[in-house]
XYZ file of C-alpha atoms in Angstrom:
633
model
C -5.008 12.323 10.037
C -6.094 15.785 11.091
C -3.196 18.208 10.867
C -4.924 21.506 11.608
C -8.021 22.609 13.478
C -11.190 23.536 11.661
C -13.805 26.226 12.095
C -17.444 25.489 12.843
C -19.545 27.982 10.971
C -22.871 28.558 12.750
C -25.834 28.088 10.458
C -24.206 27.625 7.069
C -21.143 26.231 5.428
C -18.607 28.269 3.537
C -16.608 26.208 1.082
C -12.917 25.751 1.629
C -10.210 25.220 -0.953
C -11.253 24.345 -4.472
C -10.592 20.903 -5.868
C -7.485 20.436 -7.901
C -8.793 18.595 -10.962
C -5.362 17.301 -11.939
C -4.654 15.937 -8.446
C -2.112 18.610 -7.554
C -2.703 20.863 -4.559
C -5.489 20.613 -1.994
C -8.814 18.880 -2.604
C -12.042 19.709 -0.791
C -13.837 16.508 0.140
C -17.404 16.911 1.414
C -18.683 14.314 3.889
C -22.459 14.105 4.272
C -23.933 11.934 7.036
C -27.168 11.038 8.772
C -28.055 8.558 11.519
C -30.966 6.890 13.310
C -33.593 7.513 10.617
C -35.827 5.017 12.469
C -39.486 6.111 12.679
C -39.067 8.700 9.907
C -38.640 5.812 7.451
C -42.382 5.127 7.471
C -43.554 8.727 7.127
C -43.849 10.848 4.012
C -42.385 13.784 5.869
C -38.736 14.477 6.750
C -37.153 11.369 5.201
C -37.996 12.388 1.605
C -36.861 15.927 2.464
C -33.544 14.562 3.757
C -33.098 12.764 0.437
C -33.626 16.057 -1.407
C -31.191 17.875 0.889
C -28.506 15.260 0.260
C -28.880 15.736 -3.488
C -28.802 19.528 -3.108
C -25.584 19.417 -1.097
C -24.040 16.958 -3.522
C -24.742 19.373 -6.345
C -23.418 22.359 -4.373
C -20.104 20.736 -3.394
C -16.857 22.149 -4.776
C -15.286 18.730 -5.049
C -15.875 15.030 -4.424
C -18.629 13.929 -2.027
C -18.920 10.903 0.258
C -22.271 10.012 1.874
C -22.461 7.724 4.904
C -24.853 6.656 7.658
C -24.383 6.213 11.395
C -26.659 3.172 11.845
C -30.219 2.458 13.032
C -31.726 3.322 9.669
C -34.021 0.337 9.069
C -35.893 0.215 12.364
C -37.894 0.813 14.320
C -40.693 2.369 12.268
C -44.400 1.946 11.718
C -43.880 -0.319 8.712
C -41.314 -2.600 10.347
C -43.831 -5.141 11.712
C -45.111 -5.616 8.141
C -42.445 -4.674 5.591
C -39.496 -4.916 7.978
C -36.358 -3.293 6.511
C -37.591 -2.970 2.929
C -39.091 0.546 2.920
C -36.028 2.388 4.297
C -33.623 0.266 2.261
C -35.551 1.010 -0.924
C -35.344 4.741 -0.192
C -31.659 4.618 0.737
C -30.857 2.687 -2.424
C -32.014 5.802 -4.264
C -29.689 7.950 -2.154
C -26.763 5.659 -2.993
C -24.747 6.161 0.194
C -21.194 4.889 0.205
C -21.577 2.877 3.442
C -23.520 2.467 6.651
C -22.808 0.792 9.992
C -24.722 -2.006 11.683
C -26.458 -0.491 14.719
C -28.579 -2.203 17.330
C -31.825 -1.617 15.437
C -30.417 -3.318 12.373
C -30.836 -6.426 14.551
C -34.560 -5.769 15.088
C -35.445 -8.516 12.617
C -32.984 -11.022 14.050
C -29.379 -11.912 13.353
C -30.175 -14.126 10.361
C -32.010 -11.263 8.647
C -28.838 -9.150 8.436
C -27.743 -11.038 5.330
C -31.157 -10.292 3.764
C -30.806 -6.606 4.630
C -27.363 -6.408 3.073
C -28.483 -8.380 0.019
C -31.300 -5.892 -0.606
C -28.984 -2.901 -0.083
C -27.016 -1.413 -2.963
C -24.403 -0.184 -0.507
C -22.217 -1.977 2.059
C -23.021 -2.385 5.759
C -19.941 -2.311 7.972
C -19.262 -4.090 11.285
C -15.527 -3.809 11.803
C -15.466 -4.948 15.426
C -18.241 -7.570 15.171
C -16.380 -10.547 13.778
C -16.815 -14.253 13.209
C -15.330 -15.876 16.320
C -13.582 -18.575 14.270
C -12.277 -16.648 11.280
C -11.894 -13.147 12.694
C -13.567 -11.837 9.540
C -16.718 -9.757 9.286
C -19.823 -11.804 10.089
C -22.183 -12.894 7.318
C -23.494 -10.086 5.135
C -21.234 -7.345 6.486
C -17.830 -5.904 5.609
C -14.911 -4.877 7.818
C -14.167 -1.783 5.756
C -14.948 -0.039 2.520
C -12.679 2.149 0.400
C -13.924 4.728 -2.075
C -11.823 6.943 -4.307
C -13.170 10.331 -5.320
C -11.333 13.156 -7.037
C -7.984 11.520 -6.389
C -8.726 11.105 -2.658
C -8.867 7.594 -1.168
C -11.339 7.368 1.717
C -11.325 4.401 4.059
C -14.570 3.774 5.973
C -14.982 1.503 9.008
C -18.012 0.683 11.185
C -17.959 0.299 14.961
C -20.488 -0.477 17.691
C -20.079 -0.698 21.439
C -21.621 -3.296 23.744
C -24.325 -0.836 24.753
C -25.556 -0.873 21.165
C -25.295 -4.661 20.812
C -25.690 -6.840 23.888
C -27.163 -3.922 25.808
C -30.003 -3.247 23.341
C -30.708 -6.566 21.652
C -31.733 -10.041 22.810
C -29.061 -11.688 20.684
C -26.535 -13.946 22.403
C -23.605 -12.953 20.187
C -21.192 -15.379 21.793
C -23.561 -18.310 21.250
C -24.046 -17.171 17.666
C -20.297 -17.269 17.086
C -19.763 -13.505 16.944
C -17.111 -11.725 18.971
C -17.646 -8.087 19.907
C -14.169 -6.622 19.918
C -13.280 -3.503 21.894
C -14.066 -0.680 19.485
C -11.434 1.556 21.098
C -8.789 -0.993 20.079
C -10.156 -2.341 16.791
C -11.064 1.089 15.402
C -7.637 2.760 15.672
C -5.875 -0.455 14.595
C -7.972 -0.802 11.433
C -7.594 2.902 10.668
C -3.815 2.572 10.879
C -3.856 -0.525 8.669
C -5.918 1.281 6.038
C -3.381 4.098 5.955
C -0.268 1.948 5.928
C -1.420 -0.976 3.785
C -4.214 0.483 1.636
C -2.818 3.974 1.179
C -5.974 5.852 2.146
C -5.820 9.611 2.642
C -8.861 9.968 4.904
C -10.369 7.573 7.462
C -14.020 7.917 8.460
C -15.331 5.790 11.331
C -19.069 5.206 11.533
C -19.513 4.798 15.284
C -22.862 3.562 16.588
C -21.772 4.254 20.134
C -23.199 7.583 21.210
C -21.129 10.723 21.605
C -19.451 10.019 25.000
C -18.097 6.682 23.777
C -17.115 8.250 20.452
C -15.088 10.827 22.361
C -13.413 7.953 24.231
C -12.615 6.381 20.853
C -11.081 9.641 19.633
C -8.921 9.747 22.741
C -7.864 6.117 22.262
C -6.785 6.927 18.677
C -3.459 8.254 19.919
C -1.900 8.471 16.453
C -4.876 10.390 15.035
C -5.453 7.879 12.259
C -9.232 8.466 12.341
C -10.167 11.819 10.804
C -13.939 11.845 11.323
C -16.313 10.016 13.656
C -19.896 9.884 12.351
C -21.891 9.013 15.449
C -25.278 7.391 16.036
C -27.277 5.767 18.833
C -27.847 8.456 21.490
C -29.733 10.663 19.016
C -28.491 14.093 20.015
C -27.697 17.287 18.139
C -23.888 17.344 18.174
C -22.457 19.770 15.669
C -19.085 18.885 14.153
C -16.511 19.399 16.883
C -12.849 18.500 17.131
C -12.155 16.073 19.992
C -8.650 14.697 20.633
C -7.611 15.409 17.050
C -10.743 13.846 15.498
C -13.889 15.516 14.152
C -17.005 14.176 15.894
C -20.546 14.785 14.613
C -24.044 13.421 15.243
C -27.165 14.537 13.347
C -29.742 13.788 16.079
C -32.232 11.302 14.526
C -35.421 10.759 12.478
C -34.056 12.638 9.442
C -34.067 15.920 11.367
C -30.544 16.963 10.321
C -27.831 16.309 7.778
C -24.226 16.641 8.891
C -21.963 18.354 6.355
C -18.204 18.467 6.858
C -15.735 19.860 4.319
C -12.257 18.365 4.602
C -9.272 19.980 2.933
C -7.022 17.101 1.884
C -3.448 17.597 0.755
C -0.484 15.214 0.513
C -2.440 12.342 2.073
C -3.693 14.250 5.109
C -6.576 16.433 6.252
C -5.106 19.874 6.788
C -8.253 21.802 7.777
C -12.006 21.425 7.979
C -15.306 23.263 8.275
C -18.671 21.807 9.207
C -22.157 22.168 10.579
C -25.503 20.408 10.902
C -28.098 21.383 8.322
C -31.695 21.221 9.545
C -34.311 19.413 7.483
C -37.176 21.895 7.292
C -40.652 21.893 5.759
C -39.581 24.283 2.995
C -37.373 21.574 1.484
C -39.281 19.730 -1.229
C -39.789 16.010 -0.813
C -37.957 13.702 -3.160
C -40.784 12.254 -5.310
C -39.303 8.756 -5.552
C -38.789 8.539 -1.796
C -42.362 9.732 -1.166
C -43.736 7.244 -3.664
C -41.907 4.316 -2.057
C -43.081 5.203 1.441
C -46.693 5.835 0.414
C -46.915 2.586 -1.530
C -45.852 0.660 1.569
C -48.242 2.660 3.768
C -51.167 1.956 1.426
C -50.619 -1.793 1.801
C -51.479 -1.644 5.514
C -53.881 1.350 5.647
C -51.719 3.301 8.064
C -53.588 6.511 7.290
C -56.979 5.203 8.432
C -58.352 6.996 11.528
C -58.729 4.852 14.653
C -59.991 7.188 17.369
C -60.326 10.841 18.347
C -58.195 12.010 21.264
C -59.404 14.931 23.344
C -55.915 15.380 24.806
C -52.332 15.277 23.500
C -50.802 11.783 23.667
C -47.232 12.060 24.918
C -44.882 9.658 23.122
C -41.740 11.726 23.767
C -38.578 10.043 25.040
C -37.969 12.630 27.751
C -41.351 11.979 29.347
C -41.633 8.219 28.953
C -38.164 7.519 30.324
C -38.602 9.781 33.343
C -42.217 9.697 34.479
C -45.684 8.285 34.006
C -47.371 9.512 30.811
C -50.937 9.391 29.593
C -49.849 7.508 26.460
C -47.875 4.992 28.505
C -51.005 4.438 30.582
C -53.072 3.903 27.442
C -50.627 1.349 26.021
C -50.348 -0.673 29.213
C -54.098 -0.485 29.892
C -54.648 -2.009 26.446
C -52.159 -4.798 27.191
C -53.747 -5.560 30.548
C -57.247 -5.656 29.084
C -56.116 -7.896 26.201
C -54.654 -10.515 28.553
C -56.916 -9.949 31.563
C -53.699 -9.656 33.589
C -53.267 -8.093 37.010
C -50.447 -5.848 35.837
C -48.971 -4.618 32.547
C -45.488 -3.212 31.965
C -43.810 -1.886 28.845
C -40.305 -0.503 28.416
C -39.841 3.201 27.754
C -37.464 2.434 24.880
C -40.250 0.563 23.106
C -42.273 3.786 22.781
C -40.782 5.584 19.799
C -41.208 8.590 17.482
C -40.429 11.155 20.212
C -43.585 13.034 19.258
C -46.930 14.193 20.613
C -50.155 13.127 18.856
C -53.405 15.031 19.090
C -55.624 16.463 20.243
C -57.533 15.255 17.238
C -57.617 12.281 14.944
C -55.299 9.367 15.763
C -54.496 7.029 12.865
C -53.268 3.473 12.772
C -49.996 4.858 11.446
C -49.616 6.989 14.566
C -49.932 3.902 16.779
C -47.549 1.808 14.682
C -45.118 4.725 14.554
C -44.963 4.837 18.344
C -44.891 1.028 18.699
C -42.894 0.069 15.615
C -41.222 -3.116 16.818
C -42.468 -6.602 15.868
C -43.096 -7.303 19.555
C -46.081 -9.366 20.631
C -48.018 -9.215 23.904
C -47.106 -11.932 26.413
C -48.297 -12.552 29.970
C -46.024 -14.060 32.603
C -46.448 -15.390 36.121
C -44.455 -13.470 38.730
C -44.392 -13.533 42.489
C -44.748 -10.234 44.293
C -41.048 -10.319 45.068
C -40.201 -10.928 41.403
C -42.510 -8.087 40.397
C -40.591 -5.698 42.651
C -37.287 -6.925 41.183
C -38.707 -6.352 37.701
C -39.650 -2.774 38.506
C -36.317 -2.135 40.226
C -34.409 -3.264 37.128
C -35.450 -0.086 35.308
C -34.620 2.512 37.940
C -31.683 4.718 36.973
C -30.351 6.556 40.003
C -29.304 10.183 39.910
C -25.823 9.259 41.137
C -25.165 6.657 38.401
C -23.207 7.420 35.236
C -26.405 7.432 33.162
C -28.167 9.524 35.787
C -25.393 12.097 35.693
C -25.908 12.437 31.940
C -29.675 12.099 31.568
C -31.046 12.402 35.098
C -32.779 9.779 37.176
C -35.161 7.539 35.202
C -37.951 5.052 35.844
C -37.675 3.831 32.196
C -41.040 2.063 32.010
C -44.816 2.528 31.915
C -47.301 0.449 33.910
C -50.958 -0.473 34.443
C -52.635 -2.036 37.478
C -49.841 -0.777 39.708
C -49.117 2.123 42.026
C -45.728 2.494 43.642
C -43.008 4.877 44.730
C -39.519 4.900 43.262
C -36.491 6.367 45.014
C -33.734 7.217 42.509
C -30.735 7.339 44.841
C -27.847 4.953 45.436
C -28.252 5.076 49.221
C -31.968 4.223 49.161
C -33.031 1.238 51.276
C -35.542 0.361 48.559
C -35.613 1.604 44.970
C -39.235 0.464 44.660
C -41.606 0.629 47.634
C -45.247 0.993 48.729
C -46.460 -1.165 45.839
C -50.192 -1.622 45.301
C -51.744 -4.032 42.786
C -55.347 -3.354 41.930
C -55.580 -1.008 44.891
C -54.376 -3.645 47.375
C -50.925 -3.794 49.020
C -48.519 -6.100 47.190
C -48.057 -9.562 48.708
C -44.457 -10.648 48.125
C -45.448 -14.323 48.203
C -48.558 -14.019 46.027
C -48.408 -14.735 42.278
C -49.566 -12.187 39.716
C -50.205 -12.301 35.991
C -48.098 -9.618 34.318
C -48.528 -8.587 30.668
C -45.368 -7.432 28.873
C -44.081 -7.251 25.321
C -42.057 -10.155 23.936
C -38.830 -8.138 23.868
C -38.710 -7.630 27.606
C -40.182 -11.103 28.227
C -36.969 -12.403 26.651
C -34.769 -10.256 28.891
C -34.576 -7.121 26.767
C -33.802 -3.737 28.360
C -32.309 -5.539 31.357
C -35.620 -6.991 32.577
C -35.062 -10.201 34.658
C -37.890 -12.063 32.916
C -36.231 -14.465 30.522
C -36.929 -17.619 32.564
C -40.333 -16.682 33.989
C -43.359 -18.939 33.315
C -45.434 -17.864 30.301
C -49.183 -17.873 30.882
C -50.243 -16.595 27.478
C -48.381 -15.640 24.299
C -51.039 -13.842 22.293
C -48.930 -13.743 19.132
C -50.505 -10.329 18.572
C -48.397 -7.288 17.814
C -48.298 -4.772 20.642
C -49.367 -2.034 18.214
C -52.314 -4.158 17.039
C -53.366 -4.666 20.667
C -53.489 -0.900 21.158
C -55.377 -0.308 17.891
C -57.942 -2.962 18.816
C -58.321 -1.358 22.250
C -58.987 2.062 20.700
C -61.272 1.202 17.777
C -64.486 0.631 19.818
C -64.004 4.008 21.508
C -65.142 7.184 19.782
C -63.087 9.545 21.941
C -60.297 9.038 24.464
C -58.768 11.323 27.084
C -56.175 9.332 29.079
C -54.656 11.085 32.078
C -51.673 10.799 34.413
C -52.971 9.067 37.541
C -50.047 8.886 39.955
C -49.115 5.302 39.133
C -45.379 5.930 39.597
C -44.438 8.460 42.276
C -40.858 9.737 42.499
C -39.548 10.358 46.043
C -36.223 11.946 47.034
C -36.757 12.546 50.743
C -39.238 11.371 53.395
C -41.197 13.413 55.875
C -42.234 11.838 59.189
C -45.434 9.783 59.199
C -48.620 11.573 60.207
C -52.092 10.640 61.484
C -55.234 12.665 60.879
C -58.911 12.385 61.718
C -61.463 13.013 58.971
C -65.123 13.764 59.759
C -66.107 15.849 56.745
C -66.103 19.222 58.482
C -63.548 21.971 59.011
C -59.920 21.648 58.031
C -57.282 18.942 58.274
C -53.885 20.372 59.192
C -50.668 18.392 59.225
C -47.285 19.605 60.442
C -43.979 17.934 59.572
C -40.353 18.305 60.555
C -38.677 19.130 57.231
C -35.424 17.473 56.062
C -32.300 19.619 56.287
C -31.946 20.016 52.508
C -35.362 21.685 51.999
C -34.855 25.276 50.889
C -38.397 26.010 49.714
C -41.580 24.131 48.811
C -43.588 24.646 45.610
C -47.056 25.138 47.084
C -48.945 24.214 43.911
C -47.353 20.741 43.884
C -48.524 19.630 47.328
C -51.289 17.012 47.196
C -52.688 14.035 49.101
C -53.167 10.777 47.161
C -55.242 7.668 47.855
C -54.158 4.101 46.943
C -56.765 4.202 44.144
C -55.103 7.213 42.527
C -57.540 9.930 43.593
C -55.858 13.073 44.851
C -56.660 16.324 46.593
C -54.548 19.452 46.232
C -53.583 21.280 49.417
C -55.434 24.562 49.931
C -52.652 26.100 52.017
C -48.928 25.333 52.495
C -46.606 27.093 54.927
C -42.848 26.807 54.643
C -40.586 29.842 54.535
C -36.855 30.360 54.339
C -35.331 29.369 57.657
C -38.362 27.306 58.696
C -37.876 23.831 60.111
C -41.461 22.689 59.734
C -43.826 22.222 56.814
C -47.516 22.847 57.451
C -50.146 21.550 55.028
C -53.877 22.243 55.190
C -56.645 20.554 53.201
C -60.400 20.929 53.402
C -61.890 18.196 55.603
C -65.038 17.925 53.501
C -63.077 17.568 50.258
C -60.829 14.932 51.851
C -63.908 13.056 53.089
C -65.291 13.087 49.534
C -61.961 11.781 48.227
C -62.231 8.721 50.497
C -66.021 8.549 50.289
C -66.230 4.747 50.289
C -64.640 4.521 53.759
C -66.778 3.632 56.771
C -66.716 5.064 60.272
C -63.598 3.860 62.067
C -61.721 2.864 58.900
C -58.046 3.772 58.695
C -57.143 4.846 55.175
C -53.479 4.974 54.070
C -52.759 8.197 52.195
C -49.618 9.688 50.702
C -48.649 13.329 50.694
C -46.252 14.488 47.958
C -44.595 17.871 47.555
C -41.897 19.244 45.260
C -39.120 21.293 46.815
C -35.852 23.064 46.135
C -33.027 20.960 47.534
C -29.617 22.074 48.746
C -28.283 18.587 48.055
C -29.741 17.179 44.825
C -28.817 18.722 41.485
C -31.357 17.251 39.079
C -30.783 17.112 35.336
C -34.248 16.357 33.992
C -36.574 17.257 36.864
C -36.995 20.844 38.004
C -37.254 20.027 41.718
C -36.811 17.268 44.290
C -39.798 15.516 45.846
C -40.985 14.838 49.406
C -43.272 12.079 50.643
C -45.146 11.461 53.875
C -47.277 8.449 54.800
C -50.502 9.739 56.297
C -53.072 7.544 58.076
C -56.593 9.009 57.926
C -59.092 7.722 60.516
C -62.751 8.248 59.589
C -64.968 9.468 62.468
C -68.745 10.136 62.433
C -68.570 11.764 59.055
C -70.481 14.985 58.537
C -71.340 15.558 62.193
C -68.660 18.070 63.042
C -66.808 16.013 65.611
C -63.045 15.689 65.449
C -62.500 18.761 63.273
C -59.471 17.253 61.570
C -57.164 17.258 64.580
C -53.601 15.962 64.324
C -50.907 15.077 66.823
C -47.733 17.029 67.563
C -45.278 17.981 64.758
C -43.876 14.959 62.944
C -46.718 12.644 63.996
């Protein structure tokens, strides 16, 4: 019950009141927390350093210390397909935390495995609002709360998760399994009050695997301020300890990058003041030898440090890229899946590509691949109609105007192979997915296609509408293994971004051009009203096969109503070199622009599109000269 505001001290923590050894006067209780260790659990890097930092801060504390986790510690990571939860649990057993909360990735190994996880853990796992539907008690293997007493201070700990971190991110049918997901904004404050009134606790700490926005909603719902601290996980952001609605909220990003440290001054059964900050885990912190030994022993069992291939380019496995746009690493993964199954199309979910890192240029190891694809997902191919394929792609579009879009920007949230399409991330769009090509040919809505996916999304994960679709082939092969097998025969790789997924905010009028291989092709368009300026170096013409030609000149100035684009006729003819005289080739022109209407969060600029029909005429003989019709045609 926070009685007075605290002070966030940038960079370091200054200790508050000293502990009263005899129980009289104020006591300084230090709360250390981490969350979403995930991929760091399989690497002898920051996780062992985090262990050392925890021990250092324990030793430096002026009074009693409580250590807790914010969930998602045991997955996903490179070792999870082989050793599952055991490596991170073995390391955390050495840390001896006081409690952790069941997050969505604790369910990576299935619901039944939770009891095995908790049995192997020397600390309790809490799930206060996930209860047995019949008894109302914590479901098997978990606890509703945990109370520790340190230095005369009784600390009650509860664990909460929202539906986004349960039904929204797992394939578990909790209702069918006899588990009720109670409203965390009701259960949390109620249990905190009970702990104070019936158990006599002085401090209540809620481990909330909800993300910061929902944690702030929980703080607001706690009208009597019975919860003192919210240790947050799930959205993996840097959120330094901050007081929200009378409760301290903190999140230490993820992957053992930070340790949250909060000092609470406790007197007469209440928190009277606090100080806190996030402490960064840096390379100058020594690794805990036991933690390193545990991780390396598990890695040696599966040869994760063996080189697989040399990459001539950086492989982009970052969240920001893979959720928002096509990436070269996403292309590599889905190309491997499509080749393995001989499917027409391959799709993988952006959330299945982990580690939030870039690999290469240079040697790529098996551990790198398993670190980016750490789930025990196998490769499955399904039969979809063209219409179902469009619905599948549409299921992952996050519009700019949606609640998620307002926080994280518009998203495409997937990576693909064998496909080219446009996505329009706006609520008023007639089609979220359009101009779809499969294998270079226009999509036939009534045709059937073989689509390779991972088993998670085949079962309806990440909101994909695939659960009941016919299975053509279940390879039983891990997705990471599929990628490793795809890479091993290759000495060097250099995957590129090929224009498979093109974002479009506004349309230009259609245009028709004639291409004969000589002179210049000039197109003129009526510009939408919201176009303030056009980024000339982003204007390019694309073919259905993914070849593109940058514009050599773009004209659009402030106050202009038309956009003029010029490309070299000979270069354009080379780009569509397989076309015969008289062929009409569908092209797309894309251009980034400053908009007076759209305020993007992730992307720097909005994007224009025009459908351009190129008619080939007597190529190379100088006739036609790239003429076009009047503006807008």
